[in-house]
PDB file of N, CA and C in Angstrom:
ATOM      1  N   GLU A   1      26.390  73.475  18.564  1.00 89.00           N
ATOM      2  CA  GLU A   1      25.902  72.108  18.661  1.00 89.00           C
ATOM      3  C   GLU A   1      27.073  71.114  18.686  1.00 89.00           C
ATOM      4  N   ARG A   2      28.013  71.303  17.779  1.00 92.00           N
ATOM      5  CA  ARG A   2      29.170  70.398  17.714  1.00 92.00           C
ATOM      6  C   ARG A   2      29.971  70.445  19.011  1.00 92.00           C
ATOM      7  N   ARG A   3      30.148  71.642  19.541  1.00 93.00           N
ATOM      8  CA  ARG A   3      30.895  71.801  20.790  1.00 93.00           C
ATOM      9  C   ARG A   3      30.183  71.080  21.935  1.00 93.00           C
ATOM     10  N   ALA A   4      28.876  71.185  22.000  1.00 94.00           N
ATOM     11  CA  ALA A   4      28.100  70.521  23.048  1.00 94.00           C
ATOM     12  C   ALA A   4      28.253  69.004  22.935  1.00 94.00           C
ATOM     13  N   GLN A   5      28.252  68.477  21.717  1.00 93.00           N
ATOM     14  CA  GLN A   5      28.439  67.038  21.511  1.00 93.00           C
ATOM     15  C   GLN A   5      29.808  66.588  22.001  1.00 93.00           C
ATOM     16  N   LEU A   6      30.821  67.377  21.696  1.00 94.00           N
ATOM     17  CA  LEU A   6      32.176  67.029  22.123  1.00 94.00           C
ATOM     18  C   LEU A   6      32.303  67.078  23.643  1.00 94.00           C
ATOM     19  N   GLU A   7      31.668  68.052  24.266  1.00 93.00           N
ATOM     20  CA  GLU A   7      31.715  68.156  25.723  1.00 93.00           C
ATOM     21  C   GLU A   7      31.010  66.964  26.375  1.00 93.00           C
ATOM     22  N   ARG A   8      29.879  66.552  25.819  1.00 91.00           N
ATOM     23  CA  ARG A   8      29.175  65.377  26.355  1.00 91.00           C
ATOM     24  C   ARG A   8      30.031  64.126  26.193  1.00 91.00           C
ATOM     25  N   ALA A   9      30.669  63.984  25.041  1.00 90.00           N
ATOM     26  CA  ALA A   9      31.524  62.821  24.798  1.00 90.00           C
ATOM     27  C   ALA A   9      32.696  62.799  25.780  1.00 90.00           C
ATOM     28  N   LEU A  10      33.293  63.939  26.026  1.00 92.00           N
ATOM     29  CA  LEU A  10      34.406  64.016  26.969  1.00 92.00           C
ATOM     30  C   LEU A  10      33.945  63.673  28.379  1.00 92.00           C
ATOM     31  N   HIS A  11      32.819  64.225  28.802  1.00 92.00           N
ATOM     32  CA  HIS A  11      32.281  63.926  30.134  1.00 92.00           C
ATOM     33  C   HIS A  11      31.990  62.435  30.272  1.00 92.00           C
ATOM     34  N   SER A  12      31.424  61.853  29.242  1.00 92.00           N
ATOM     35  CA  SER A  12      31.108  60.432  29.260  1.00 92.00           C
ATOM     36  C   SER A  12      32.379  59.598  29.385  1.00 92.00           C
ATOM     37  N   ARG A  13      33.409  59.953  28.637  1.00 94.00           N
ATOM     38  CA  ARG A  13      34.681  59.220  28.672  1.00 94.00           C
ATOM     39  C   ARG A  13      35.310  59.310  30.058  1.00 94.00           C
ATOM     40  N   VAL A  14      35.284  60.500  30.668  1.00 95.00           N
ATOM     41  CA  VAL A  14      35.851  60.683  32.007  1.00 95.00           C
ATOM     42  C   VAL A  14      35.082  59.832  33.018  1.00 95.00           C
ATOM     43  N   ALA A  15      33.755  59.834  32.936  1.00 96.00           N
ATOM     44  CA  ALA A  15      32.930  59.050  33.863  1.00 96.00           C
ATOM     45  C   ALA A  15      33.217  57.555  33.714  1.00 96.00           C
ATOM     46  N   ILE A  16      33.392  57.088  32.486  1.00 96.00           N
ATOM     47  CA  ILE A  16      33.699  55.674  32.247  1.00 96.00           C
ATOM     48  C   ILE A  16      35.052  55.312  32.854  1.00 96.00           C
ATOM     49  N   GLU A  17      36.042  56.149  32.642  1.00 96.00           N
ATOM     50  CA  GLU A  17      37.375  55.877  33.184  1.00 96.00           C
ATOM     51  C   GLU A  17      37.349  55.854  34.707  1.00 96.00           C
ATOM     52  N   GLN A  18      36.603  56.759  35.324  1.00 97.00           N
ATOM     53  CA  GLN A  18      36.501  56.778  36.783  1.00 97.00           C
ATOM     54  C   GLN A  18      35.811  55.519  37.295  1.00 97.00           C
ATOM     55  N   ALA A  19      34.738  55.123  36.645  1.00 97.00           N
ATOM     56  CA  ALA A  19      34.010  53.924  37.060  1.00 97.00           C
ATOM     57  C   ALA A  19      34.895  52.682  36.923  1.00 97.00           C
ATOM     58  N   LYS A  20      35.660  52.601  35.842  1.00 97.00           N
ATOM     59  CA  LYS A  20      36.584  51.488  35.668  1.00 97.00           C
ATOM     60  C   LYS A  20      37.587  51.450  36.809  1.00 97.00           C
ATOM     61  N   GLY A  21      38.107  52.594  37.162  1.00 97.00           N
ATOM     62  CA  GLY A  21      39.080  52.681  38.254  1.00 97.00           C
ATOM     63  C   GLY A  21      38.495  52.258  39.588  1.00 97.00           C
ATOM     64  N   VAL A  22      37.268  52.669  39.852  1.00 97.00           N
ATOM     65  CA  VAL A  22      36.604  52.298  41.108  1.00 97.00           C
ATOM     66  C   VAL A  22      36.455  50.785  41.190  1.00 97.00           C
ATOM     67  N   LEU A  23      35.944  50.168  40.137  1.00 96.00           N
ATOM     68  CA  LEU A  23      35.752  48.714  40.148  1.00 96.00           C
ATOM     69  C   LEU A  23      37.085  47.973  40.194  1.00 96.00           C
ATOM     70  N   ALA A  24      38.069  48.473  39.471  1.00 96.00           N
ATOM     71  CA  ALA A  24      39.379  47.828  39.465  1.00 96.00           C
ATOM     72  C   ALA A  24      39.967  47.820  40.872  1.00 96.00           C
ATOM     73  N   GLU A  25      39.865  48.929  41.570  1.00 95.00           N
ATOM     74  CA  GLU A  25      40.411  49.009  42.918  1.00 95.00           C
ATOM     75  C   GLU A  25      39.618  48.143  43.895  1.00 95.00           C
ATOM     76  N   ARG A  26      38.309  48.224  43.842  1.00 94.00           N
ATOM     77  CA  ARG A  26      37.461  47.472  44.782  1.00 94.00           C
ATOM     78  C   ARG A  26      37.587  45.973  44.639  1.00 94.00           C
ATOM     79  N   TYR A  27      37.697  45.507  43.406  1.00 94.00           N
ATOM     80  CA  TYR A  27      37.610  44.068  43.156  1.00 94.00           C
ATOM     81  C   TYR A  27      38.891  43.457  42.581  1.00 94.00           C
ATOM     82  N   GLY A  28      39.953  44.234  42.512  1.00 93.00           N
ATOM     83  CA  GLY A  28      41.213  43.693  42.011  1.00 93.00           C
ATOM     84  C   GLY A  28      41.173  43.309  40.550  1.00 93.00           C
ATOM     85  N   LEU A  29      40.414  44.061  39.761  1.00 94.00           N
ATOM     86  CA  LEU A  29      40.285  43.789  38.329  1.00 94.00           C
ATOM     87  C   LEU A  29      41.261  44.637  37.533  1.00 94.00           C
ATOM     88  N   GLY A  30      41.569  44.188  36.337  1.00 95.00           N
ATOM     89  CA  GLY A  30      42.285  45.039  35.396  1.00 95.00           C
ATOM     90  C   GLY A  30      41.291  46.044  34.812  1.00 95.00           C
ATOM     91  N   LEU A  31      41.793  47.110  34.221  1.00 96.00           N
ATOM     92  CA  LEU A  31      40.896  48.136  33.675  1.00 96.00           C
ATOM     93  C   LEU A  31      40.035  47.594  32.537  1.00 96.00           C
ATOM     94  N   ASP A  32      40.604  46.752  31.690  1.00 96.00           N
ATOM     95  CA  ASP A  32      39.813  46.160  30.601  1.00 96.00           C
ATOM     96  C   ASP A  32      38.735  45.241  31.152  1.00 96.00           C
ATOM     97  N   GLU A  33      39.096  44.494  32.190  1.00 95.00           N
ATOM     98  CA  GLU A  33      38.147  43.588  32.828  1.00 95.00           C
ATOM     99  C   GLU A  33      37.004  44.384  33.482  1.00 95.00           C
ATOM    100  N   ALA A  34      37.347  45.483  34.132  1.00 96.00           N
ATOM    101  CA  ALA A  34      36.335  46.329  34.770  1.00 96.00           C
ATOM    102  C   ALA A  34      35.381  46.900  33.719  1.00 96.00           C
ATOM    103  N   PHE A  35      35.929  47.342  32.585  1.00 96.00           N
ATOM    104  CA  PHE A  35      35.066  47.874  31.531  1.00 96.00           C
ATOM    105  C   PHE A  35      34.148  46.797  30.987  1.00 96.00           C
ATOM    106  N   ASP A  36      34.668  45.588  30.845  1.00 96.00           N
ATOM    107  CA  ASP A  36      33.845  44.486  30.349  1.00 96.00           C
ATOM    108  C   ASP A  36      32.670  44.211  31.288  1.00 96.00           C
ATOM    109  N   VAL A  37      32.919  44.254  32.588  1.00 96.00           N
ATOM    110  CA  VAL A  37      31.848  44.043  33.566  1.00 96.00           C
ATOM    111  C   VAL A  37      30.798  45.135  33.435  1.00 96.00           C
ATOM    112  N   ILE A  38      31.237  46.381  33.327  1.00 97.00           N
ATOM    113  CA  ILE A  38      30.300  47.506  33.192  1.00 97.00           C
ATOM    114  C   ILE A  38      29.474  47.353  31.915  1.00 97.00           C
ATOM    115  N   ARG A  39      30.143  47.039  30.825  1.00 97.00           N
ATOM    116  CA  ARG A  39      29.458  46.895  29.538  1.00 97.00           C
ATOM    117  C   ARG A  39      28.435  45.762  29.575  1.00 97.00           C
ATOM    118  N   ARG A  40      28.843  44.612  30.126  1.00 96.00           N
ATOM    119  CA  ARG A  40      27.914  43.481  30.225  1.00 96.00           C
ATOM    120  C   ARG A  40      26.741  43.797  31.144  1.00 96.00           C
ATOM    121  N   ALA A  41      26.998  44.491  32.239  1.00 97.00           N
ATOM    122  CA  ALA A  41      25.926  44.851  33.175  1.00 97.00           C
ATOM    123  C   ALA A  41      24.922  45.781  32.498  1.00 97.00           C
ATOM    124  N   ALA A  42      25.424  46.753  31.743  1.00 97.00           N
ATOM    125  CA  ALA A  42      24.529  47.683  31.048  1.00 97.00           C
ATOM    126  C   ALA A  42      23.691  46.934  30.013  1.00 97.00           C
ATOM    127  N   ARG A  43      24.332  46.092  29.242  1.00 97.00           N
ATOM    128  CA  ARG A  43      23.604  45.342  28.209  1.00 97.00           C
ATOM    129  C   ARG A  43      22.568  44.400  28.796  1.00 97.00           C
ATOM    130  N   SER A  44      22.971  43.634  29.803  1.00 95.00           N
ATOM    131  CA  SER A  44      22.054  42.629  30.346  1.00 95.00           C
ATOM    132  C   SER A  44      20.882  43.250  31.103  1.00 95.00           C
ATOM    133  N   ASN A  45      21.031  44.505  31.510  1.00 96.00           N
ATOM    134  CA  ASN A  45      19.945  45.204  32.204  1.00 96.00           C
ATOM    135  C   ASN A  45      19.290  46.269  31.333  1.00 96.00           C
ATOM    136  N   ARG A  46      19.644  46.252  30.049  1.00 97.00           N
ATOM    137  CA  ARG A  46      19.087  47.198  29.077  1.00 97.00           C
ATOM    138  C   ARG A  46      19.173  48.645  29.550  1.00 97.00           C
ATOM    139  N   MET A  47      20.381  48.986  30.005  1.00 96.00           N
ATOM    140  CA  MET A  47      20.662  50.340  30.477  1.00 96.00           C
ATOM    141  C   MET A  47      21.647  50.997  29.518  1.00 96.00           C
ATOM    142  N   LYS A  48      21.612  52.297  29.482  1.00 95.00           N
ATOM    143  CA  LYS A  48      22.657  53.014  28.752  1.00 95.00           C
ATOM    144  C   LYS A  48      23.916  52.981  29.600  1.00 95.00           C
ATOM    145  N   LEU A  49      25.032  52.800  28.939  1.00 95.00           N
ATOM    146  CA  LEU A  49      26.311  52.704  29.630  1.00 95.00           C
ATOM    147  C   LEU A  49      26.546  53.915  30.521  1.00 95.00           C
ATOM    148  N   HIS A  50      26.301  55.105  29.991  1.00 93.00           N
ATOM    149  CA  HIS A  50      26.585  56.299  30.789  1.00 93.00           C
ATOM    150  C   HIS A  50      25.666  56.418  31.999  1.00 93.00           C
ATOM    151  N   ASP A  51      24.452  55.872  31.934  1.00 95.00           N
ATOM    152  CA  ASP A  51      23.566  55.886  33.101  1.00 95.00           C
ATOM    153  C   ASP A  51      24.121  54.992  34.205  1.00 95.00           C
ATOM    154  N   LEU A  52      24.688  53.859  33.812  1.00 97.00           N
ATOM    155  CA  LEU A  52      25.254  52.944  34.801  1.00 97.00           C
ATOM    156  C   LEU A  52      26.526  53.506  35.415  1.00 97.00           C
ATOM    157  N   VAL A  53      27.414  54.042  34.597  1.00 96.00           N
ATOM    158  CA  VAL A  53      28.685  54.532  35.155  1.00 96.00           C
ATOM    159  C   VAL A  53      28.472  55.711  36.099  1.00 96.00           C
ATOM    160  N   GLU A  54      27.404  56.449  35.923  1.00 95.00           N
ATOM    161  CA  GLU A  54      27.121  57.558  36.842  1.00 95.00           C
ATOM    162  C   GLU A  54      26.781  57.055  38.245  1.00 95.00           C
ATOM    163  N   GLN A  55      26.441  55.782  38.359  1.00 96.00           N
ATOM    164  CA  GLN A  55      26.121  55.193  39.659  1.00 96.00           C
ATOM    165  C   GLN A  55      27.341  54.581  40.351  1.00 96.00           C
ATOM    166  N   ILE A  56      28.438  54.438  39.627  1.00 97.00           N
ATOM    167  CA  ILE A  56      29.650  53.810  40.168  1.00 97.00           C
ATOM    168  C   ILE A  56      30.596  54.917  40.609  1.00 97.00           C
ATOM    169  N   LYS A  57      30.544  55.210  41.892  1.00 96.00           N
ATOM    170  CA  LYS A  57      31.329  56.310  42.447  1.00 96.00           C
ATOM    171  C   LYS A  57      32.002  55.863  43.741  1.00 96.00           C
ATOM    172  N   PRO A  58      33.141  56.472  44.066  1.00 95.00           N
ATOM    173  CA  PRO A  58      33.767  56.182  45.361  1.00 95.00           C
ATOM    174  C   PRO A  58      32.793  56.544  46.486  1.00 95.00           C
ATOM    175  N   GLY A  59      32.763  55.719  47.514  1.00 94.00           N
ATOM    176  CA  GLY A  59      31.897  55.998  48.657  1.00 94.00           C
ATOM    177  C   GLY A  59      30.464  55.522  48.489  1.00 94.00           C
ATOM    178  N   ARG A  60      30.108  55.066  47.306  1.00 95.00           N
ATOM    179  CA  ARG A  60      28.774  54.517  47.055  1.00 95.00           C
ATOM    180  C   ARG A  60      28.873  53.006  46.886  1.00 95.00           C
ATOM    181  N   ALA A  61      27.794  52.336  47.240  1.00 95.00           N
ATOM    182  CA  ALA A  61      27.750  50.887  47.027  1.00 95.00           C
ATOM    183  C   ALA A  61      27.773  50.588  45.530  1.00 95.00           C
ATOM    184  N   THR A  62      28.349  49.462  45.200  1.00 96.00           N
ATOM    185  CA  THR A  62      28.356  49.013  43.807  1.00 96.00           C
ATOM    186  C   THR A  62      26.922  48.690  43.398  1.00 96.00           C
ATOM    187  N   PRO A  63      26.466  49.215  42.260  1.00 96.00           N
ATOM    188  CA  PRO A  63      25.100  48.917  41.815  1.00 96.00           C
ATOM    189  C   PRO A  63      24.872  47.410  41.671  1.00 96.00           C
ATOM    190  N   ASP A  64      23.662  46.972  42.000  1.00 95.00           N
ATOM    191  CA  ASP A  64      23.324  45.551  41.900  1.00 95.00           C
ATOM    192  C   ASP A  64      23.570  45.005  40.500  1.00 95.00           C
ATOM    193  N   GLU A  65      23.303  45.818  39.481  1.00 95.00           N
ATOM    194  CA  GLU A  65      23.496  45.370  38.098  1.00 95.00           C
ATOM    195  C   GLU A  65      24.929  44.939  37.849  1.00 95.00           C
ATOM    196  N   VAL A  66      25.864  45.599  38.541  1.00 96.00           N
ATOM    197  CA  VAL A  66      27.284  45.279  38.376  1.00 96.00           C
ATOM    198  C   VAL A  66      27.698  44.154  39.319  1.00 96.00           C
ATOM    199  N   SER A  67      27.292  44.259  40.574  1.00 94.00           N
ATOM    200  CA  SER A  67      27.768  43.294  41.572  1.00 94.00           C
ATOM    201  C   SER A  67      27.327  41.867  41.256  1.00 94.00           C
ATOM    202  N   GLN A  68      26.189  41.710  40.584  1.00 93.00           N
ATOM    203  CA  GLN A  68      25.754  40.347  40.261  1.00 93.00           C
ATOM    204  C   GLN A  68      26.630  39.687  39.197  1.00 93.00           C
ATOM    205  N   LEU A  69      27.461  40.459  38.506  1.00 92.00           N
ATOM    206  CA  LEU A  69      28.372  39.893  37.508  1.00 92.00           C
ATOM    207  C   LEU A  69      29.766  39.635  38.063  1.00 92.00           C
ATOM    208  N   LEU A  70      29.996  40.054  39.294  1.00 89.00           N
ATOM    209  CA  LEU A  70      31.313  39.890  39.905  1.00 89.00           C
ATOM    210  C   LEU A  70      31.367  38.598  40.721  1.00 89.00           C
ATOM    211  N   PRO A  71      32.522  37.970  40.770  1.00 70.00           N
ATOM    212  CA  PRO A  71      32.653  36.759  41.578  1.00 70.00           C
ATOM    213  C   PRO A  71      32.457  37.084  43.057  1.00 70.00           C
ATOM    214  N   ARG A  72      31.822  36.204  43.758  1.00 62.00           N
ATOM    215  CA  ARG A  72      31.601  36.379  45.203  1.00 62.00           C
ATOM    216  C   ARG A  72      32.927  36.165  45.933  1.00 62.00           C
ATOM    217  N   VAL A  73      33.189  37.025  46.895  1.00 50.00           N
ATOM    218  CA  VAL A  73      34.440  36.932  47.663  1.00 50.00           C
ATOM    219  C   VAL A  73      34.132  36.405  49.046  1.00 50.00           C
TER     220      VAL A  73
END
């Protein structure tokens, strides 16, 4: 059980870091700024953070929950 919890935590951390990197590259954000956007988007849409970061992938459109918090270019 403990091992499974640690594996889930590691997977979650990796997914968060990847999502931060995707947003940072796409929108010219710093990594802390990208995480703040993800966190605010999850909270304001009552989503779990890990559910949202699973949607932020290279080659996929930015989820609406996130894009509405980003400045229009």
